[in-house]
Amino acid sequence: MMRLYNTLTRSEEPFAPATHNAVRMYTCGLTVYARGHIGNFRTFVCTDVLRRTLKYLLGYDVKQVMNFTDVDDRTIAGAEKAGMDLRAYTDQYIAMFREDAQALGLEPVEEMPRATDEPNLAAMAKMISMLDRNGHTYRSDDSIYFKISTLPSYGRLARLDHEGMKPGARVDTDSYAKEDARDFVLWKGHRDGEPFWEYPALGITAGRPGWHLECSAMAQRLLGDTIDIHAGGVDLIFPHHENEIAQSEGATGKPFSRFWVHVEYLIVDEQKMSKSLGNTYTIPDVMAKGFRPSAVRLLLLSAHYRKQLNFTWDSLAAHEESLRRLTDFLARLDTVAGDGSHDAVQSRVDDARRAFAAAMQDDLNTAAALGAIFELVRALNSSIDAGDVGAGDVPVIRQAFDEFDRVLGVISLRRAEDARPPVPVDEIERLIEDRQAARRRRDFAAADRIRQELAARGVLLEDSAGGTRWKRK
RNA sequence: GGCGCCGUCGCCAAGAGGUAAGGCAGAGGUCUGCAAAACCUCCACCCCCGGUUCAAAUCCGGGCGGCGCCUCCA
């Protein structure tokens, strides 16, 4: 059974879904007022690996919801500034998210709801009316607030004591009128020029949803009252997730999420990467510097998800190299010539599979899992050199790597990139032919020239006994 | 003022009582027309000081240093 750290209890706990074999998982997605940066994507890559571990390693069915926040102060301000309709404005960033998600090999999740989709707004309105009925709300200045004092368990996730945040704590200076500074808004009263919705039958006058409400409502609508895992970045623990719990549990009286999983920050130059600090890099930024998304994915998985990871260009370059080691090894399997199969190889592969699975089940220890893979690579490279690997072993080895990669999703990603080299494949193949002819007539100057020209265009050639292979730089 | 995390080789990073995985970089070697790849060898008393223990990178106490949350934020 997998062990997973639960922020709610601040400890690792054995994880299994509450019902049957199906995991219901919600991930807080992106607010679509700008292109997501690789810090945002750290969370999404980690939750993707969690999802894949649950699915492919543990055999659960996974139903995952990841939302887009497409109505809030920033999206509204951005749309206004751009002179665009809110929906059209946020569409752009959703499209970019999808591009980047694909580039990083994120497996599509089952649902990607937007806050402003009508069924979601209706669900939010319904949730407010449930909170009304349970006495958790009040109205002020056309807005609707959640009254924290009505919910004694408030602050349990973030471990905040109700009185604790006094001197030095910055107080929310929201211009909406609240009875208590710590109360939060469920529904913001309509202001000129802003989009609004209303549900008079439920006593909800013109306005728009507060940020926290959408996640509670959409999670409930699409996954049910109690879900198995709720995930997001550590920065969401407070106030976002705390408030989600207040809303959902205040409305239903049932526990909202059994596990809370939080991914630590990606930092850059020893500071958190965030849009407000202006130190962000996006996938296009990374590609413009000549790096590939697969290397970003590997970098993001190179450290445990609950530890801060300091992003540097040097470490991205290092991961480009280590990924190359992996793909070089897999390419080498094609050249294995010997016959038969070997027990020693099989058991070495089994050891690695066990180590990999154990690491992933140990609170998603991707760094240790990668260690197991690289140890296997060296052992098998060594065995190949010694002639101790036969053609009969190759499928077993490939199967193991397929298994690793279904979970980590990095090798297949790199292979997809490799399949689109900067020089057309038929041209590469023709040049290899030309070069082989030159080598046969021992015209090494001509052969080297061809290799250098291709290298300058981003394609490397490697000679071996079995022939010449090419790869992307 | 309150709460929390972290400090392991030049860089990245596992390990969480039994004597330091892995990747990148580096040095020497084998192989090769050359190059690349690959392999072999080399490359760490785990921030400091105390304590507990037969045994501590791992536990406890105290320092020092870094980061984060309590405000919008993945």
Coordinates of C-alpha atoms (C1' of nucleotides) in Angstrom, one line a residue:
Chain A
M1 CA 0.0 0.0 0.0
M2 CA 1.1 3.5 -0.7
R3 CA 2.2 5.8 2.0
L4 CA 1.2 9.5 1.4
Y5 CA 1.9 12.5 3.5
N6 CA -1.3 14.2 4.7
T7 CA -1.0 17.9 5.6
L8 CA -4.1 17.5 7.7
T9 CA -2.3 15.2 10.1
R10 CA 1.2 16.3 9.3
S11 CA 2.3 12.7 8.9
E12 CA 2.5 9.9 6.3
E13 CA -0.5 7.7 6.3
P14 CA -1.3 4.5 4.3
F15 CA -3.4 5.5 1.4
A16 CA -6.4 3.7 -0.2
P17 CA -9.5 5.2 -1.7
A18 CA -12.5 5.3 0.5
T19 CA -14.8 3.5 -1.9
H20 CA -14.1 0.6 -4.2
N21 CA -11.1 0.9 -6.3
A22 CA -11.6 4.5 -7.5
V23 CA -9.6 7.4 -6.3
R24 CA -11.3 10.8 -6.5
M25 CA -8.8 13.5 -6.7
Y26 CA -9.0 17.3 -7.0
T27 CA -6.1 19.5 -8.0
C28 CA -6.3 23.3 -7.8
G29 CA -5.4 24.5 -11.2
L30 CA -4.2 27.7 -12.7
T31 CA -5.7 31.2 -12.5
V32 CA -5.8 32.0 -16.2
Y33 CA -4.6 35.6 -16.3
A34 CA -1.1 34.8 -17.5
R35 CA 0.8 31.9 -18.9
G36 CA 1.7 29.4 -16.2
H37 CA 5.4 29.2 -15.2
I38 CA 7.4 26.2 -14.4
G39 CA 6.9 26.8 -10.7
N40 CA 3.1 26.3 -11.3
F41 CA 4.0 23.3 -13.4
R42 CA 6.0 21.7 -10.6
T43 CA 2.7 21.1 -8.8
F44 CA 1.0 19.8 -11.9
V45 CA 3.8 17.5 -12.8
C46 CA 3.9 16.1 -9.3
T47 CA 0.2 15.6 -9.1
D48 CA 0.5 14.0 -12.6
V49 CA 3.0 11.5 -11.2
L50 CA 0.8 10.9 -8.2
R51 CA -2.1 10.2 -10.5
R52 CA 0.1 7.9 -12.6
T53 CA 1.4 6.0 -9.6
L54 CA -2.1 5.4 -8.4
K55 CA -3.2 4.3 -11.8
Y56 CA -0.4 2.3 -13.2
L57 CA 1.6 1.1 -10.2
L58 CA -1.3 0.5 -7.9
G59 CA -4.1 -0.3 -10.3
Y60 CA -6.7 2.2 -9.1
D61 CA -9.1 3.9 -11.3
V62 CA -8.5 7.6 -10.9
K63 CA -11.0 10.4 -11.5
Q64 CA -9.2 13.6 -11.3
V65 CA -10.6 17.2 -11.6
M66 CA -8.4 20.2 -12.2
N67 CA -10.0 23.5 -12.4
F68 CA -9.3 26.8 -14.2
T69 CA -10.0 29.9 -12.2
D70 CA -11.3 32.2 -14.9
V71 CA -13.0 34.8 -12.8
D72 CA -11.2 36.8 -10.1
D73 CA -9.7 40.3 -9.7
R74 CA -6.8 39.6 -11.9
T75 CA -8.6 38.0 -14.8
I76 CA -11.2 40.7 -14.7
A77 CA -8.6 43.4 -14.7
G78 CA -6.6 41.7 -17.4
A79 CA -9.6 41.4 -19.7
E80 CA -10.5 45.0 -19.2
K81 CA -7.0 46.2 -19.9
A82 CA -6.9 44.1 -23.1
G83 CA -10.4 45.3 -24.1
M84 CA -11.6 41.7 -24.3
D85 CA -14.5 39.7 -23.1
L86 CA -13.5 37.8 -20.0
R87 CA -14.2 34.5 -21.6
A88 CA -12.1 35.2 -24.7
Y89 CA -9.3 36.7 -22.5
T90 CA -9.1 33.6 -20.3
D91 CA -9.4 31.3 -23.4
Q92 CA -6.0 32.4 -24.5
Y93 CA -4.3 31.3 -21.3
I94 CA -6.2 28.1 -21.1
A95 CA -4.9 27.3 -24.6
M96 CA -1.4 28.0 -23.5
F97 CA -1.8 25.9 -20.5
R98 CA -2.9 23.0 -22.7
E99 CA 0.1 23.5 -24.9
D100 CA 2.5 23.5 -22.0
A101 CA 0.8 20.6 -20.3
Q102 CA 1.2 18.5 -23.4
A103 CA 4.8 19.6 -23.8
L104 CA 5.5 18.4 -20.2
G105 CA 3.7 15.1 -20.7
L106 CA 0.8 15.7 -18.3
E107 CA -1.8 13.0 -18.8
P108 CA -5.2 14.6 -19.5
V109 CA -7.3 14.5 -16.5
E110 CA -11.0 13.5 -16.5
E111 CA -12.4 17.0 -16.0
M112 CA -11.1 20.5 -16.3
P113 CA -14.0 22.7 -15.3
R114 CA -14.0 26.5 -15.5
A115 CA -15.5 28.5 -12.8
T116 CA -17.7 30.4 -15.1
D117 CA -19.3 27.4 -16.8
E118 CA -23.0 27.6 -15.9
P119 CA -23.3 24.3 -14.1
N120 CA -20.4 25.3 -11.8
L121 CA -21.9 28.7 -11.0
A122 CA -25.2 27.0 -10.2
A123 CA -23.3 24.6 -7.9
M124 CA -21.7 27.5 -6.1
A125 CA -25.0 29.2 -5.6
K126 CA -26.4 26.0 -4.2
M127 CA -23.5 25.7 -1.8
I128 CA -24.1 29.2 -0.6
S129 CA -27.7 28.4 0.1
M130 CA -26.6 25.3 2.1
L131 CA -24.3 27.5 4.1
D132 CA -27.1 29.9 4.6
R133 CA -29.3 27.2 6.0
N134 CA -26.6 26.1 8.3
G135 CA -26.0 29.6 9.7
H136 CA -22.5 30.1 8.4
T137 CA -23.1 33.2 6.3
Y138 CA -24.0 36.9 6.6
R139 CA -24.6 39.6 4.1
S140 CA -23.0 43.0 4.0
D141 CA -22.7 45.6 1.3
D142 CA -24.4 43.2 -1.3
S143 CA -21.7 40.6 -0.6
I144 CA -22.0 37.3 1.2
Y145 CA -19.4 36.2 3.7
F146 CA -18.5 33.1 5.6
K147 CA -18.6 33.7 9.3
I148 CA -15.6 31.9 10.7
S149 CA -16.7 32.0 14.3
T150 CA -19.5 29.6 13.4
L151 CA -17.1 26.8 12.6
P152 CA -14.9 25.8 15.6
S153 CA -12.7 23.5 13.5
Y154 CA -11.6 26.4 11.3
G155 CA -7.8 26.6 11.1
R156 CA -7.2 22.9 11.6
L157 CA -5.4 22.4 8.2
A158 CA -3.1 25.4 8.5
R159 CA -2.7 25.0 12.2
L160 CA -3.6 28.5 12.9
D161 CA -5.1 29.3 16.2
H162 CA -7.9 31.8 16.1
E163 CA -6.2 34.4 18.2
G164 CA -2.6 33.7 17.0
M165 CA -2.3 36.0 14.2
K166 CA -2.0 39.4 15.8
P167 CA 1.1 41.6 15.9
G168 CA 3.1 41.5 12.7
A169 CA 0.5 39.6 10.8
R170 CA -0.7 41.5 7.9
V171 CA -4.4 41.9 7.9
D172 CA -6.6 41.5 4.9
T173 CA -7.4 45.0 3.8
D174 CA -10.1 43.9 1.3
S175 CA -12.3 46.8 0.7
Y176 CA -15.4 44.7 1.1
A177 CA -17.0 45.2 4.5
K178 CA -16.6 42.3 6.9
E179 CA -17.6 41.7 10.5
D180 CA -14.4 40.0 11.3
A181 CA -11.1 40.6 9.5
R182 CA -10.7 36.8 9.1
D183 CA -14.0 36.1 7.6
F184 CA -13.8 35.6 3.9
V185 CA -16.1 36.4 1.0
L186 CA -18.2 33.8 -0.7
W187 CA -19.9 36.0 -3.2
K188 CA -18.7 39.5 -4.1
G189 CA -21.4 42.1 -4.8
H190 CA -21.7 43.4 -8.3
R191 CA -19.6 46.4 -9.3
D192 CA -19.8 48.4 -12.5
G193 CA -18.1 46.9 -15.4
E194 CA -17.6 43.5 -13.8
P195 CA -19.3 40.3 -15.0
F196 CA -22.0 39.2 -12.7
W197 CA -24.5 36.3 -12.1
E198 CA -27.5 36.1 -9.9
Y199 CA -29.7 33.4 -8.4
P200 CA -32.7 35.2 -6.9
A201 CA -34.5 32.0 -6.0
L202 CA -31.6 31.1 -3.7
G203 CA -31.3 34.6 -2.3
I204 CA -28.2 35.3 -4.2
T205 CA -28.1 38.8 -5.7
A206 CA -26.0 40.1 -8.5
G207 CA -22.3 39.4 -8.0
R208 CA -19.5 37.0 -8.7
P209 CA -18.0 34.0 -6.8
G210 CA -15.2 34.4 -4.4
W211 CA -12.1 32.4 -5.2
H212 CA -12.4 29.7 -2.6
L213 CA -16.0 28.9 -3.4
E214 CA -15.4 27.6 -6.9
C215 CA -13.2 24.7 -5.8
S216 CA -15.5 23.6 -3.1
A217 CA -18.5 23.6 -5.4
M218 CA -16.8 22.0 -8.4
A219 CA -15.2 19.3 -6.3
Q220 CA -18.6 18.5 -4.8
R221 CA -20.4 18.6 -8.2
L222 CA -17.9 16.4 -10.0
L223 CA -16.5 14.2 -7.3
G224 CA -19.0 14.1 -4.4
D225 CA -19.1 15.4 -0.8
T226 CA -16.0 13.6 0.4
I227 CA -13.0 13.1 -1.9
D228 CA -9.9 11.1 -1.4
I229 CA -7.1 13.5 -2.3
H230 CA -7.0 17.3 -2.6
A231 CA -3.8 18.6 -4.0
G232 CA -2.1 21.9 -4.7
G233 CA 0.9 24.1 -4.0
V234 CA 1.9 24.7 -0.4
D235 CA 0.9 28.4 -0.8
L236 CA -2.7 27.3 -1.0
I237 CA -2.8 25.7 2.5
F238 CA -3.9 29.1 3.9
P239 CA -6.2 30.6 3.2
H240 CA -7.5 28.8 0.1
H241 CA -7.7 25.2 1.3
E242 CA -8.6 26.2 4.8
N243 CA -11.5 28.1 3.4
E244 CA -12.5 25.3 1.0
I245 CA -12.8 23.0 4.0
A246 CA -14.9 25.6 5.9
Q247 CA -17.3 25.9 2.9
S248 CA -17.6 22.2 2.0
E249 CA -17.8 21.0 5.6
G250 CA -20.1 23.8 6.6
A251 CA -22.4 23.0 3.7
T252 CA -22.5 19.2 3.9
G253 CA -21.4 18.4 7.5
K254 CA -19.1 15.7 6.1
P255 CA -15.3 15.6 5.8
F256 CA -14.3 17.3 2.6
S257 CA -11.0 15.5 1.7
R258 CA -9.4 12.6 3.3
F259 CA -5.9 13.5 2.2
W260 CA -4.3 16.9 1.6
V261 CA -1.2 16.8 -0.6
H262 CA 0.9 19.9 -1.0
V263 CA 3.8 20.4 -3.4
E264 CA 6.6 22.7 -2.2
Y265 CA 7.8 25.7 -4.1
L266 CA 10.1 25.8 -7.0
I267 CA 12.5 28.6 -6.1
V268 CA 14.9 30.5 -8.3
D269 CA 17.9 32.4 -7.1
E270 CA 17.0 31.4 -3.6
Q271 CA 13.6 33.1 -3.8
K272 CA 10.2 31.7 -4.6
M273 CA 9.3 31.8 -8.3
S274 CA 6.2 33.8 -8.5
K275 CA 4.5 36.2 -10.8
S276 CA 4.4 39.0 -8.2
L277 CA 8.2 38.8 -7.8
G278 CA 8.7 38.8 -11.6
N279 CA 11.2 35.9 -11.6
T280 CA 9.2 33.4 -13.5
Y281 CA 10.2 31.2 -16.5
T282 CA 7.7 29.6 -18.8
I283 CA 8.0 26.6 -21.0
P284 CA 8.6 28.8 -24.1
D285 CA 11.3 30.7 -22.1
V286 CA 13.0 27.4 -21.4
M287 CA 12.8 26.3 -25.0
A288 CA 14.1 29.6 -26.3
K289 CA 17.2 28.8 -24.3
G290 CA 17.6 25.6 -26.1
F291 CA 16.3 23.2 -23.4
R292 CA 13.6 20.7 -23.8
P293 CA 10.4 20.2 -21.8
S294 CA 11.4 16.6 -21.0
A295 CA 14.5 17.9 -19.2
V296 CA 12.2 20.3 -17.2
R297 CA 10.0 17.4 -16.3
L298 CA 13.0 15.3 -15.1
L299 CA 14.3 18.3 -13.2
L300 CA 11.0 18.8 -11.5
L301 CA 11.0 15.1 -10.5
S302 CA 14.6 15.0 -9.3
A303 CA 13.7 16.3 -5.8
H304 CA 11.1 15.1 -3.5
Y305 CA 7.9 17.0 -3.9
R306 CA 7.8 18.2 -0.3
K307 CA 11.2 19.9 -0.5
Q308 CA 11.9 23.2 -2.1
L309 CA 13.7 22.8 -5.4
N310 CA 16.1 25.6 -6.5
F311 CA 15.9 26.0 -10.2
T312 CA 19.1 26.9 -12.1
W313 CA 20.0 26.8 -15.7
D314 CA 23.0 24.6 -14.8
S315 CA 20.8 22.0 -13.1
L316 CA 18.5 22.0 -16.1
A317 CA 21.5 21.4 -18.3
A318 CA 22.6 18.6 -16.0
H319 CA 19.2 16.9 -16.4
E320 CA 19.4 17.2 -20.1
E321 CA 22.6 15.1 -19.9
S322 CA 21.2 12.6 -17.5
L323 CA 18.2 12.1 -19.7
R324 CA 20.5 11.5 -22.6
R325 CA 22.1 8.7 -20.7
L326 CA 18.7 7.1 -20.3
T327 CA 17.8 7.4 -23.9
D328 CA 21.2 6.3 -25.1
F329 CA 20.9 3.2 -23.0
L330 CA 17.5 2.4 -24.5
A331 CA 18.8 3.0 -28.0
R332 CA 21.7 0.6 -27.2
L333 CA 19.3 -2.2 -26.5
D334 CA 18.6 -2.3 -30.3
T335 CA 22.2 -3.3 -30.9
V336 CA 22.2 -6.3 -28.4
A337 CA 23.4 -9.2 -30.6
G338 CA 23.8 -12.2 -28.4
D339 CA 21.4 -15.1 -28.2
G340 CA 19.2 -16.3 -25.4
S341 CA 18.4 -14.9 -22.0
H342 CA 20.1 -14.7 -18.7
D343 CA 18.8 -15.3 -15.2
A344 CA 21.2 -12.7 -13.8
V345 CA 19.7 -10.0 -16.1
Q346 CA 16.2 -11.0 -15.2
S347 CA 16.8 -10.8 -11.5
R348 CA 18.7 -7.6 -11.7
V349 CA 15.7 -6.1 -13.6
D350 CA 13.3 -7.5 -10.9
D351 CA 15.4 -5.9 -8.2
A352 CA 15.1 -2.5 -9.9
R353 CA 11.4 -2.9 -10.4
R354 CA 10.9 -3.6 -6.8
A355 CA 13.1 -0.7 -5.7
F356 CA 11.3 1.6 -8.0
A357 CA 7.9 0.6 -6.8
A358 CA 8.9 0.8 -3.2
A359 CA 10.3 4.3 -3.7
M360 CA 7.2 5.6 -5.5
Q361 CA 4.9 4.1 -2.8
D362 CA 7.0 5.8 -0.1
D363 CA 5.3 9.2 -0.4
L364 CA 6.3 9.5 -4.1
N365 CA 10.0 9.4 -3.6
T366 CA 10.8 10.2 -7.3
A367 CA 14.5 10.9 -6.5
A368 CA 15.0 7.5 -5.1
A369 CA 13.0 5.9 -7.9
L370 CA 15.3 7.6 -10.4
G371 CA 18.3 6.4 -8.5
A372 CA 17.0 2.8 -8.9
I373 CA 16.6 3.3 -12.6
F374 CA 20.1 4.7 -13.1
E375 CA 21.6 2.0 -11.1
L376 CA 20.0 -0.5 -13.4
V377 CA 21.2 1.3 -16.4
R378 CA 24.8 1.1 -15.3
A379 CA 24.5 -2.6 -14.3
L380 CA 23.0 -3.5 -17.7
N381 CA 25.4 -1.4 -19.7
S382 CA 28.2 -3.2 -17.9
S383 CA 26.5 -6.6 -18.7
I384 CA 26.1 -5.7 -22.3
D385 CA 29.8 -4.8 -22.5
A386 CA 30.6 -8.2 -21.0
G387 CA 28.4 -9.9 -23.5
D388 CA 26.1 -11.1 -20.7
V389 CA 22.9 -9.8 -22.2
G390 CA 21.1 -11.7 -25.0
A391 CA 18.2 -10.8 -27.4
G392 CA 15.9 -12.8 -25.1
D393 CA 16.6 -10.4 -22.3
V394 CA 15.8 -7.3 -24.2
P395 CA 12.0 -7.5 -24.0
V396 CA 12.2 -8.0 -20.3
I397 CA 14.3 -4.9 -19.9
R398 CA 12.1 -2.8 -22.2
Q399 CA 9.1 -3.9 -20.3
A400 CA 10.6 -2.7 -17.1
F401 CA 11.5 0.7 -18.6
D402 CA 8.0 1.0 -20.0
E403 CA 6.7 0.4 -16.5
F404 CA 8.9 3.0 -15.0
D405 CA 8.0 5.5 -17.6
R406 CA 4.2 5.0 -17.4
V407 CA 4.7 6.5 -14.0
L408 CA 7.4 9.1 -14.5
G409 CA 6.4 10.0 -18.1
V410 CA 9.7 11.3 -19.0
I411 CA 11.3 8.9 -21.5
S412 CA 8.3 8.7 -23.8
L413 CA 8.2 12.5 -23.7
R414 CA 11.8 12.8 -24.8
R415 CA 11.3 10.2 -27.5
A416 CA 8.4 12.2 -28.9
E417 CA 10.7 15.2 -29.0
D418 CA 13.4 13.1 -30.6
A419 CA 11.0 12.1 -33.3
R420 CA 10.9 15.7 -34.4
P421 CA 14.6 16.5 -35.1
P422 CA 15.7 19.9 -36.4
V423 CA 16.8 18.2 -39.7
P424 CA 14.3 16.0 -41.7
V425 CA 14.8 12.4 -41.0
D426 CA 15.2 11.4 -44.6
E427 CA 17.9 14.0 -45.1
I428 CA 19.7 12.7 -42.0
E429 CA 19.5 9.2 -43.3
R430 CA 20.8 10.3 -46.7
L431 CA 23.7 12.1 -45.1
I432 CA 24.5 9.1 -43.0
E433 CA 24.7 7.0 -46.2
D434 CA 27.0 9.6 -47.9
R435 CA 29.2 9.6 -44.8
Q436 CA 29.4 5.8 -44.7
A437 CA 30.5 5.8 -48.3
A438 CA 33.2 8.3 -47.5
R439 CA 34.3 6.2 -44.5
R440 CA 34.5 3.1 -46.7
R441 CA 36.8 4.8 -49.1
R442 CA 38.7 6.1 -46.0
D443 CA 38.0 9.7 -46.8
F444 CA 37.7 10.6 -43.2
A445 CA 37.9 14.3 -43.8
A446 CA 34.7 14.2 -45.8
A447 CA 33.1 11.9 -43.3
D448 CA 34.0 14.3 -40.4
R449 CA 32.7 17.2 -42.4
I450 CA 29.2 15.7 -42.7
R451 CA 29.2 14.9 -39.0
Q452 CA 30.2 18.4 -38.1
E453 CA 27.6 19.9 -40.4
L454 CA 24.8 17.9 -38.9
A455 CA 26.1 18.7 -35.4
A456 CA 25.9 22.4 -36.2
R457 CA 22.3 21.8 -37.2
G458 CA 21.5 20.0 -34.0
V459 CA 21.9 16.3 -34.9
L460 CA 24.7 14.1 -33.5
L461 CA 26.0 11.0 -35.2
E462 CA 27.4 8.0 -33.3
D463 CA 29.3 5.2 -34.9
S464 CA 29.3 1.7 -33.5
A465 CA 30.0 -1.8 -34.8
G466 CA 26.4 -2.1 -35.7
G467 CA 26.3 1.1 -37.8
T468 CA 25.7 4.7 -37.3
R469 CA 22.8 6.2 -35.3
W470 CA 21.7 9.8 -35.0
K471 CA 20.2 11.7 -32.1
R472 CA 19.2 15.2 -31.3
K473 CA 21.6 17.4 -29.6
Chain B
rG1 C1' 4.7 38.4 17.4
rG2 C1' 2.9 33.2 16.0
rC3 C1' 3.6 28.7 12.9
rG4 C1' 6.5 25.5 9.7
rC5 C1' 10.5 23.6 6.5
rC6 C1' 15.5 23.0 5.3
rG7 C1' 21.3 22.7 5.7
rU8 C1' 24.6 15.5 2.8
rC9 C1' 30.9 15.5 -2.6
rG10 C1' 32.4 21.4 -7.2
rC11 C1' 26.7 21.4 -8.6
rC12 C1' 21.8 18.6 -8.2
rA13 C1' 19.9 14.9 -4.8
rA14 C1' 18.3 10.0 -2.0
rG15 C1' 19.1 8.0 2.8
rA16 C1' 15.9 9.1 8.8
rG17 C1' 19.8 4.6 14.6
rG18 C1' 24.2 -0.1 12.1
rU19 C1' 28.8 2.6 9.5
rA20 C1' 27.2 7.5 3.0
rA21 C1' 22.2 5.5 -3.5
rG22 C1' 22.0 8.0 -8.0
rG23 C1' 22.7 12.0 -11.8
rC24 C1' 25.9 16.1 -13.7
rA25 C1' 30.8 18.0 -13.8
rG26 C1' 36.2 16.5 -13.1
rA27 C1' 40.9 13.1 -13.3
rG28 C1' 43.2 8.6 -15.2
rG29 C1' 42.5 4.2 -18.2
rU30 C1' 40.0 0.5 -22.0
rC31 C1' 37.6 0.6 -26.7
rU32 C1' 37.5 3.6 -31.5
rG33 C1' 40.1 6.0 -38.3
rC34 C1' 38.6 10.2 -35.3
rA35 C1' 34.5 11.6 -32.3
rA36 C1' 30.6 10.0 -29.4
rA37 C1' 28.6 6.3 -26.4
rA38 C1' 29.8 2.5 -22.9
rC39 C1' 32.8 0.3 -19.2
rC40 C1' 36.7 0.3 -15.2
rU41 C1' 39.4 3.1 -11.4
rC42 C1' 39.5 7.7 -8.5
rC43 C1' 36.5 11.8 -6.2
rA44 C1' 32.1 13.0 1.3
rC45 C1' 34.2 11.5 8.6
rC46 C1' 26.8 14.4 6.1
rC47 C1' 26.8 23.4 9.0
rC48 C1' 28.9 23.9 14.3
rC49 C1' 28.9 22.6 19.7
rG50 C1' 27.1 19.4 23.4
rG51 C1' 24.1 15.0 24.9
rU52 C1' 21.7 9.9 24.5
rU53 C1' 23.5 5.0 22.6
rC54 C1' 27.7 -0.7 21.9
rA55 C1' 26.6 2.3 17.4
rA56 C1' 24.2 9.1 15.2
rA57 C1' 24.1 12.1 8.7
rU58 C1' 19.9 9.9 11.1
rC59 C1' 17.4 10.8 18.1
rC60 C1' 17.6 15.1 22.0
rG61 C1' 19.3 20.2 23.4
rG62 C1' 21.8 24.7 22.0
rG63 C1' 23.9 27.7 18.2
rC64 C1' 24.8 29.5 13.1
rG65 C1' 22.9 29.9 8.1
rG66 C1' 18.8 29.7 4.3
rC67 C1' 13.6 29.5 2.8
rG68 C1' 8.4 29.8 3.5
rC69 C1' 3.4 30.8 5.7
rC70 C1' 0.3 34.1 8.8
rU71 C1' -1.8 39.1 2.2
rC72 C1' -3.1 37.5 -4.1
rC73 C1' -0.1 33.3 -5.3
rA74 C1' 1.2 26.2 -7.8

